[in-house]
Short mmCIF file of C-alpha atoms in Angstrom, two decimals:
data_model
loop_
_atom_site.label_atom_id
_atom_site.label_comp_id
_atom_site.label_asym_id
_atom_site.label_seq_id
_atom_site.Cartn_x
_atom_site.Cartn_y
_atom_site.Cartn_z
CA UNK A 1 0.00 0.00 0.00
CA UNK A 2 1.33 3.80 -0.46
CA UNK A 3 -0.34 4.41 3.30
CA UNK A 4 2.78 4.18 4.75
CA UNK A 5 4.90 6.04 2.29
CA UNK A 6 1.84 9.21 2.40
CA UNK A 7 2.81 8.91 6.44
CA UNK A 8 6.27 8.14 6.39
CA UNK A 9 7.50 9.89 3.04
CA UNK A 10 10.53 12.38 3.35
CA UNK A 11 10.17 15.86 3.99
CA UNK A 12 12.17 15.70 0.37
CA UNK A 13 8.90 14.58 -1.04
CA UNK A 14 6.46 16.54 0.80
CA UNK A 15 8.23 19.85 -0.70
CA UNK A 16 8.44 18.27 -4.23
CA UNK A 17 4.26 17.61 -3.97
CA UNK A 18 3.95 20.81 -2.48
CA UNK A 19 5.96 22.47 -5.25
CA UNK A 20 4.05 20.67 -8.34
CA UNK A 21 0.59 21.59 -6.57
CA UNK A 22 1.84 25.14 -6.63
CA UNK A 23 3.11 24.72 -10.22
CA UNK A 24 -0.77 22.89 -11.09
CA UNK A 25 -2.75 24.33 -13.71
CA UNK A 26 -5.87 25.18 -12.36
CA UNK A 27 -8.12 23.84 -15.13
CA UNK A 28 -6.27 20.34 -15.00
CA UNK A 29 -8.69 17.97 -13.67
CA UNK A 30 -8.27 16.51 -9.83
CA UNK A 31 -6.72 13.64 -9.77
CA UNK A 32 -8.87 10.98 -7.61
CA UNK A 33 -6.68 9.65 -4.74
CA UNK A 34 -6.61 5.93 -3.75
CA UNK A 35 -9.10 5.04 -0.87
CA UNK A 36 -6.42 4.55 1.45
CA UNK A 37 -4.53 7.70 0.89
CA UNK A 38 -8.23 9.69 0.65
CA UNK A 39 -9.25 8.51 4.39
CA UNK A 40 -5.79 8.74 5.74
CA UNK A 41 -5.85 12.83 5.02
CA UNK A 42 -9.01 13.29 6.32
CA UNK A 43 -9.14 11.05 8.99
CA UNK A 44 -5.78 13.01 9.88
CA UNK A 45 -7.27 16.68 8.56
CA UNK A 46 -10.23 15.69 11.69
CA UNK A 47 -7.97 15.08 14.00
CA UNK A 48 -7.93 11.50 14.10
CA UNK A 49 -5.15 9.70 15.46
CA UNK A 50 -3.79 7.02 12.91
CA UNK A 51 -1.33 3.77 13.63
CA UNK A 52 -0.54 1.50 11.00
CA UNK A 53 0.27 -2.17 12.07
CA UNK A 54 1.42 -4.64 9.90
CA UNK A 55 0.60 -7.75 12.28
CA UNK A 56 -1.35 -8.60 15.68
CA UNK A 57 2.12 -7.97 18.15
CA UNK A 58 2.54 -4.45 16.75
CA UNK A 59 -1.58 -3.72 17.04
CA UNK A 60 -0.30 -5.01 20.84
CA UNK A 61 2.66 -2.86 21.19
CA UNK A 62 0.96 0.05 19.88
CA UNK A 63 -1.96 -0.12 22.50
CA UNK A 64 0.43 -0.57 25.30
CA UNK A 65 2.22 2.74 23.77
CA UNK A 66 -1.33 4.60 23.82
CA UNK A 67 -2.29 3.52 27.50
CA UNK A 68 1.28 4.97 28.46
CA UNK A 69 0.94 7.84 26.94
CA UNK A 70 -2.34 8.30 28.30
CA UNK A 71 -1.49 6.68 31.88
CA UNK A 72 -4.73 4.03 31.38
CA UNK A 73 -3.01 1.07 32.64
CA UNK A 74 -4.94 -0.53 35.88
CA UNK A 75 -7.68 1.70 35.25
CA UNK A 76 -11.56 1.08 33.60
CA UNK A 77 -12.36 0.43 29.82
CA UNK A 78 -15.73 -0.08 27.66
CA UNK A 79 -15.45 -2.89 25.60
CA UNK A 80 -18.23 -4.74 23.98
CA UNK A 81 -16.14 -6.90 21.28
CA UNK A 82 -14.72 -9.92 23.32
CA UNK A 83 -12.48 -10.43 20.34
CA UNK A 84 -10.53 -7.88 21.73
CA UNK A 85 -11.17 -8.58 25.76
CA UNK A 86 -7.36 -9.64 25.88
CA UNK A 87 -5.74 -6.45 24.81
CA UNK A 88 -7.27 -5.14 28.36
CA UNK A 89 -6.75 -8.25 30.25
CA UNK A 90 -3.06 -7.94 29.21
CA UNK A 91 -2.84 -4.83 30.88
CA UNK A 92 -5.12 -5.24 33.69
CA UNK A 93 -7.44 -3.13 32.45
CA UNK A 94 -11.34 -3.39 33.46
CA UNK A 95 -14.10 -4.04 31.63
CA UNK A 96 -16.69 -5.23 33.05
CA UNK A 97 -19.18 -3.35 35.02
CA UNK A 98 -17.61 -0.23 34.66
CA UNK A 99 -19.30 2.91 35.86
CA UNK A 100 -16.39 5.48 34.84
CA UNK A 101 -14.49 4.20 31.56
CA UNK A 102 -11.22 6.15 30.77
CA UNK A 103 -11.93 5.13 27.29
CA UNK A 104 -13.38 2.84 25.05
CA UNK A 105 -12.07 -0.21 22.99
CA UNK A 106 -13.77 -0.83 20.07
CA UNK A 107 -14.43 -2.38 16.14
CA UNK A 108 -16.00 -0.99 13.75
CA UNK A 109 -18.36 -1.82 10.75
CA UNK A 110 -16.02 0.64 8.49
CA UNK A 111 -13.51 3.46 7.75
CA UNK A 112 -15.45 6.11 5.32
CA UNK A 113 -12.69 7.87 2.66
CA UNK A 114 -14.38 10.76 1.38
CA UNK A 115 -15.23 12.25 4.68
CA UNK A 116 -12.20 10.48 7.17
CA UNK A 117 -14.67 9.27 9.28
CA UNK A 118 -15.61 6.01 11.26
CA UNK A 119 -18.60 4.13 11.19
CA UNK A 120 -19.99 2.01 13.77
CA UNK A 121 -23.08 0.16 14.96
CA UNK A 122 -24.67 -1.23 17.76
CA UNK A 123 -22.67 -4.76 17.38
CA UNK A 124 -19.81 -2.20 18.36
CA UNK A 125 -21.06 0.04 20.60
CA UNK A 126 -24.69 -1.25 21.71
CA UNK A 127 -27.09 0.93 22.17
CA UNK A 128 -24.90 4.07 23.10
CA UNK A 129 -25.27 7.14 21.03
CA UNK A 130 -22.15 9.34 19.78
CA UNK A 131 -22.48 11.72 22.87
CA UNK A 132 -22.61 8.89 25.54
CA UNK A 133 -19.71 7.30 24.49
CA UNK A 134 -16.22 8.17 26.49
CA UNK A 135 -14.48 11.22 24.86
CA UNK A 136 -11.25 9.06 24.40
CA UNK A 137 -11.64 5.89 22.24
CA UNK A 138 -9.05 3.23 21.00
CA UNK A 139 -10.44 1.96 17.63
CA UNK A 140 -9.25 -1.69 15.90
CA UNK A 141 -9.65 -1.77 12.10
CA UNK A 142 -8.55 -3.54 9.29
CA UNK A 143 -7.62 -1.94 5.73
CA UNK A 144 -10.26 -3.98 4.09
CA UNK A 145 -12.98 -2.46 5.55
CA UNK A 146 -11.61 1.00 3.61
CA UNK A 147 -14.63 2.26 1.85
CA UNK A 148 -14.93 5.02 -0.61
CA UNK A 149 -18.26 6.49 0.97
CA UNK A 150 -21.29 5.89 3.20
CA UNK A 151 -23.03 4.34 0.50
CA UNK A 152 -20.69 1.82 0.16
CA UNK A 153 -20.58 1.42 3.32
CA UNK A 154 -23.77 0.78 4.44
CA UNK A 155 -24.36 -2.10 1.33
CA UNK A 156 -21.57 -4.22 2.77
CA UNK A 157 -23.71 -3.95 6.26
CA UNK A 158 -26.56 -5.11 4.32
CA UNK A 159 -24.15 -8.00 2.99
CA UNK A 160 -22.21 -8.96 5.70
CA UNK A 161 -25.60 -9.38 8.07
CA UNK A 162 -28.19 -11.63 6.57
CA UNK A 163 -29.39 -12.20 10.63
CA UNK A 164 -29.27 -10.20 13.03
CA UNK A 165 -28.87 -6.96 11.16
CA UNK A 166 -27.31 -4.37 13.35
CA UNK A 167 -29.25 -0.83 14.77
CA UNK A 168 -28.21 2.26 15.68
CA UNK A 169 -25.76 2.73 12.53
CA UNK A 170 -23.85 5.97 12.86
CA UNK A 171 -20.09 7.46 12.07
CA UNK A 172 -17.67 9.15 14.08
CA UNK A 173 -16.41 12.31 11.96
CA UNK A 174 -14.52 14.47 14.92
CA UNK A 175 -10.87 13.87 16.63
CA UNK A 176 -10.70 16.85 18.38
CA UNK A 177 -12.18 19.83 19.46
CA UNK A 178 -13.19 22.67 17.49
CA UNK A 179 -11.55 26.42 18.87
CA UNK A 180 -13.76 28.90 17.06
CA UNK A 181 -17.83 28.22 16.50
CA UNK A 182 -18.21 26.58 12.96
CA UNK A 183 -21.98 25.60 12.08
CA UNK A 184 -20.17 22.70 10.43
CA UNK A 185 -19.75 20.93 13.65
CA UNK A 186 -22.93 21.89 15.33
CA UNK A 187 -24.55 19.14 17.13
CA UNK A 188 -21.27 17.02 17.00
CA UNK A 189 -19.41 15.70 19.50
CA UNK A 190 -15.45 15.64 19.78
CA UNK A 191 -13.68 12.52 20.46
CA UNK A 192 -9.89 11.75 21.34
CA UNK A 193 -9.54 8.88 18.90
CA UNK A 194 -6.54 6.78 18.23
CA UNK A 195 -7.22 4.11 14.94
CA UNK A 196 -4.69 1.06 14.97
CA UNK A 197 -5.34 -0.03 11.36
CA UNK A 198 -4.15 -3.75 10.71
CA UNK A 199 -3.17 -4.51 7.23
CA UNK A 200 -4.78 -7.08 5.82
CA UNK A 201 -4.76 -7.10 2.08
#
């Protein structure tokens, strides 16, 4: 993938891209970005916190490296996913009946390109709405659930559930909080979000 190259790349080659955009015609027509390099700048334009893993240790590693930096360990988590109970058990972390998470630990259904933002549903997050969810959240995803947009999005829900079709289906646009009024975030809510994306294509 050219994720890591967009996040890693030289400052050598950050001038040289800044140079041709400069140097752009403005009647050429926009060149459509991969879906990985599309949701990577505006997951990163939100605010959003991104950590590629290549492998299962370094998605481990690079939790224990958030809940230091964040001084989480021994303390309470939300977790509804028990595929991913041992990353807190590992760090003696609870999560069950918790009345004051320090964050929460979750899946997702997918990562939306076009707009950077995260969508979830209630096999993720049960019944809890956007606001009612802790302000700091540790997210688990994989690069094949990249999508382009909502749309797409929401017909590989409609695939992937034939039973048991999930509710309250929402996304997750905001990383961090917004200094001057803009009508664009009214009614949103701010979270703290870290994404450890697992490559697996």
């Amino acid at each position: 993938m050219s994720l890591l190259r967009k996040i890693f790349g030289s400052s050598k080659d950050t001038s040289k891209s800044d140079k041709e955009k400069e140097e752009k015609n403005p009647y050429t027509p926009e060149v459509k970005l991969p879906i990985d390099e599309m949701f990577m700048l505006n997951f990163k334009k939100n605010g959003g916190k991104f950590i590629y893993c290549e492998n299962l240790e370094e998605i481990s590693d690079n939790f224990i490296n958030i809940l230091e930096e964040n001084d989480w360990f021994e303390k309470e988590a939300l977790c509804f996913d028990s595929r991913l109970f041992y990353l807190l058990d590992e760090n003696k972390i609870t999560h069950k009946e918790t009345k004051s998470p320090n964050f929460i630990l979750a899946s997702c259904e997918n990562l939306i390109a076009d707009e950077g933002s995260i969508m979830f549903s209630s096999k993720q997050i049960s019944h809890l709405k956007p606001h009612e969810l802790p302000t700091n959240m540790v997210v688990f995803a994989t690069t094949s659930q990249l999508m382009a947009t909502k749309d797409d999005g929401m017909s590989v829900i409609k695939n992937k559930y034939e039973k048991g079709y999930p509710t309250n289906i929402t996304t997750i646009k905001y990383f961090e909080k917004v200094k001057e009024e803009d009508f664009l975030h009214y009614g949103s809510c701010h979270k703290n979000l870290y994404l450890l994306l697992l490559e697996d294509l």
